Amino acid sequence: MDFHSTTLRDAYVVKLAPARDNRGFFARTFCVEEFAARELETNFPQHSISFSARKGTLRGMHYQREPHGEAKLVRCIQGSILDVIIDIRPDSTTYRRWQKFELSSANGHQLYVPRGFAHGFQTLSDNVEVHYLISTPYHPELARGIRYDDPAFGISWPHSVTEISEKDLRWPDFSNS
């Protein structure tokens, strides 16, 4: 694995380093020692997967409040997504900044999302599957979100939204949360 810092403090793009042969390839997607060496989360008791049928589907921007904040390792295993993270840690030097990344089954990139970030994505193709390693089990009473079109951030999504949950449409503006 090859770790690349992002412009947001503590977030990383993790590029796989596959060993290729006539069968295809083999690559590590997670190694405790490599993550621990960078002081990143190494405990992921929840593994989740999402499937989105239509290009333009939007999921997010989600986070969990403390004491159950989540670190995530996100990988698109079928199709492609534009993954977006927002640093919502008030004490961070990158507070209220966001960044976007293309994750796809073709590029094999993963995104390490630290605790204290909101996370979401829009599908860039039909029939998309996304796999998540999550550091904390889901606690619905602590689930929060930021509207995908919140003017406080001005996130530029590449496509019109074709599908979105009612819950994601109802998140308040960040300044009101």
PDB file of N, CA and C in Angstrom, residues 1-3 14-16 26-44 73 110 112 133:
ATOM      1  N   MET A   1       0.846  -1.179   0.000  1.00  0.00           N
ATOM      2  CA  MET A   1       0.000   0.000   0.000  1.00  0.00           C
ATOM      3  C   MET A   1       0.885   1.232   0.000  1.00  0.00           C
ATOM      4  N   ASP A   2       0.383   2.259  -0.661  1.00  0.00           N
ATOM      5  CA  ASP A   2       1.114   3.510  -0.788  1.00  0.00           C
ATOM      6  C   ASP A   2       0.208   4.619  -0.247  1.00  0.00           C
ATOM      7  N   PHE A   3       0.616   5.277   0.835  1.00  0.00           N
ATOM      8  CA  PHE A   3      -0.189   6.296   1.505  1.00  0.00           C
ATOM      9  C   PHE A   3       0.168   7.672   0.959  1.00  0.00           C
ATOM     10  N   VAL A  14      -5.134   5.894  -0.042  1.00  0.00           N
ATOM     11  CA  VAL A  14      -4.308   4.700   0.087  1.00  0.00           C
ATOM     12  C   VAL A  14      -4.381   3.958  -1.249  1.00  0.00           C
ATOM     13  N   LYS A  15      -3.251   3.945  -1.955  1.00  0.00           N
ATOM     14  CA  LYS A  15      -3.201   3.295  -3.253  1.00  0.00           C
ATOM     15  C   LYS A  15      -2.684   1.870  -3.066  1.00  0.00           C
ATOM     16  N   LEU A  16      -3.365   0.936  -3.686  1.00  0.00           N
ATOM     17  CA  LEU A  16      -2.946  -0.453  -3.606  1.00  0.00           C
ATOM     18  C   LEU A  16      -1.705  -0.667  -4.457  1.00  0.00           C
ATOM     19  N   PHE A  26      -3.009  -9.642  -6.847  1.00  0.00           N
ATOM     20  CA  PHE A  26      -3.269  -9.788  -5.417  1.00  0.00           C
ATOM     21  C   PHE A  26      -2.751  -8.515  -4.751  1.00  0.00           C
ATOM     22  N   ALA A  27      -3.542  -7.952  -3.813  1.00  0.00           N
ATOM     23  CA  ALA A  27      -3.112  -6.745  -3.109  1.00  0.00           C
ATOM     24  C   ALA A  27      -3.670  -6.742  -1.696  1.00  0.00           C
ATOM     25  N   ARG A  28      -2.894  -6.223  -0.766  1.00  0.00           N
ATOM     26  CA  ARG A  28      -3.391  -5.978   0.587  1.00  0.00           C
ATOM     27  C   ARG A  28      -4.255  -4.721   0.538  1.00  0.00           C
ATOM     28  N   THR A  29      -5.404  -4.786   1.183  1.00  0.00           N
ATOM     29  CA  THR A  29      -6.248  -3.596   1.291  1.00  0.00           C
ATOM     30  C   THR A  29      -6.162  -2.977   2.681  1.00  0.00           C
ATOM     31  N   PHE A  30      -5.595  -3.736   3.647  1.00  0.00           N
ATOM     32  CA  PHE A  30      -5.446  -3.234   5.006  1.00  0.00           C
ATOM     33  C   PHE A  30      -4.345  -4.027   5.686  1.00  0.00           C
ATOM     34  N   CYS A  31      -3.487  -3.337   6.422  1.00  0.00           N
ATOM     35  CA  CYS A  31      -2.421  -3.968   7.197  1.00  0.00           C
ATOM     36  C   CYS A  31      -2.262  -3.170   8.489  1.00  0.00           C
ATOM     37  N   VAL A  32      -2.496  -3.820   9.626  1.00  0.00           N
ATOM     38  CA  VAL A  32      -2.448  -3.142  10.920  1.00  0.00           C
ATOM     39  C   VAL A  32      -1.130  -2.394  11.103  1.00  0.00           C
ATOM     40  N   GLU A  33      -0.021  -3.049  10.788  1.00  0.00           N
ATOM     41  CA  GLU A  33       1.280  -2.427  11.012  1.00  0.00           C
ATOM     42  C   GLU A  33       1.455  -1.150  10.185  1.00  0.00           C
ATOM     43  N   GLU A  34       1.024  -1.167   8.938  1.00  0.00           N
ATOM     44  CA  GLU A  34       1.191   0.010   8.077  1.00  0.00           C
ATOM     45  C   GLU A  34       0.314   1.173   8.546  1.00  0.00           C
ATOM     46  N   PHE A  35      -0.901   0.880   9.006  1.00  0.00           N
ATOM     47  CA  PHE A  35      -1.775   1.933   9.518  1.00  0.00           C
ATOM     48  C   PHE A  35      -1.267   2.445  10.867  1.00  0.00           C
ATOM     49  N   ALA A  36      -0.868   1.545  11.754  1.00  0.00           N
ATOM     50  CA  ALA A  36      -0.363   1.934  13.072  1.00  0.00           C
ATOM     51  C   ALA A  36       0.898   2.785  12.957  1.00  0.00           C
ATOM     52  N   ALA A  37       1.752   2.493  11.977  1.00  0.00           N
ATOM     53  CA  ALA A  37       2.989   3.271  11.786  1.00  0.00           C
ATOM     54  C   ALA A  37       2.676   4.731  11.483  1.00  0.00           C
ATOM     55  N   ARG A  38       1.499   5.021  10.959  1.00  0.00           N
ATOM     56  CA  ARG A  38       1.082   6.393  10.641  1.00  0.00           C
ATOM     57  C   ARG A  38       0.111   6.947  11.691  1.00  0.00           C
ATOM     58  N   GLU A  39      -0.050   6.197  12.780  1.00  0.00           N
ATOM     59  CA  GLU A  39      -0.961   6.559  13.870  1.00  0.00           C
ATOM     60  C   GLU A  39      -2.401   6.691  13.391  1.00  0.00           C
ATOM     61  N   LEU A  40      -2.800   5.814  12.468  1.00  0.00           N
ATOM     62  CA  LEU A  40      -4.170   5.765  11.962  1.00  0.00           C
ATOM     63  C   LEU A  40      -4.936   4.664  12.685  1.00  0.00           C
ATOM     64  N   GLU A  41      -6.229   4.736  12.604  1.00  0.00           N
ATOM     65  CA  GLU A  41      -7.093   3.723  13.228  1.00  0.00           C
ATOM     66  C   GLU A  41      -6.749   2.332  12.687  1.00  0.00           C
ATOM     67  N   THR A  42      -6.721   1.349  13.582  1.00  0.00           N
ATOM     68  CA  THR A  42      -6.453  -0.030  13.163  1.00  0.00           C
ATOM     69  C   THR A  42      -7.564  -0.990  13.570  1.00  0.00           C
ATOM     70  N   ASN A  43      -8.560  -0.497  14.292  1.00  0.00           N
ATOM     71  CA  ASN A  43      -9.653  -1.351  14.750  1.00  0.00           C
ATOM     72  C   ASN A  43     -10.922  -1.003  13.975  1.00  0.00           C
ATOM     73  N   PHE A  44     -11.410  -1.947  13.198  1.00  0.00           N
ATOM     74  CA  PHE A  44     -12.604  -1.728  12.370  1.00  0.00           C
ATOM     75  C   PHE A  44     -13.629  -2.832  12.625  1.00  0.00           C
ATOM     76  N   LEU A  73     -12.421   3.476   6.241  1.00  0.00           N
ATOM     77  CA  LEU A  73     -11.584   3.171   5.095  1.00  0.00           C
ATOM     78  C   LEU A  73     -12.556   2.763   3.998  1.00  0.00           C
ATOM     79  N   GLN A 110      -8.229   3.678  -2.144  1.00  0.00           N
ATOM     80  CA  GLN A 110      -9.051   3.703  -0.948  1.00  0.00           C
ATOM     81  C   GLN A 110      -8.901   5.089  -0.329  1.00  0.00           C
ATOM     82  N   TYR A 112      -8.911   6.971   3.414  1.00  0.00           N
ATOM     83  CA  TYR A 112      -8.961   6.907   4.869  1.00  0.00           C
ATOM     84  C   TYR A 112      -9.594   8.204   5.352  1.00  0.00           C
ATOM     85  N   LEU A 133     -14.759  -0.056   5.851  1.00  0.00           N
ATOM     86  CA  LEU A 133     -14.333  -0.525   7.163  1.00  0.00           C
ATOM     87  C   LEU A 133     -14.621   0.646   8.096  1.00  0.00           C
TER      88      LEU A 133
END
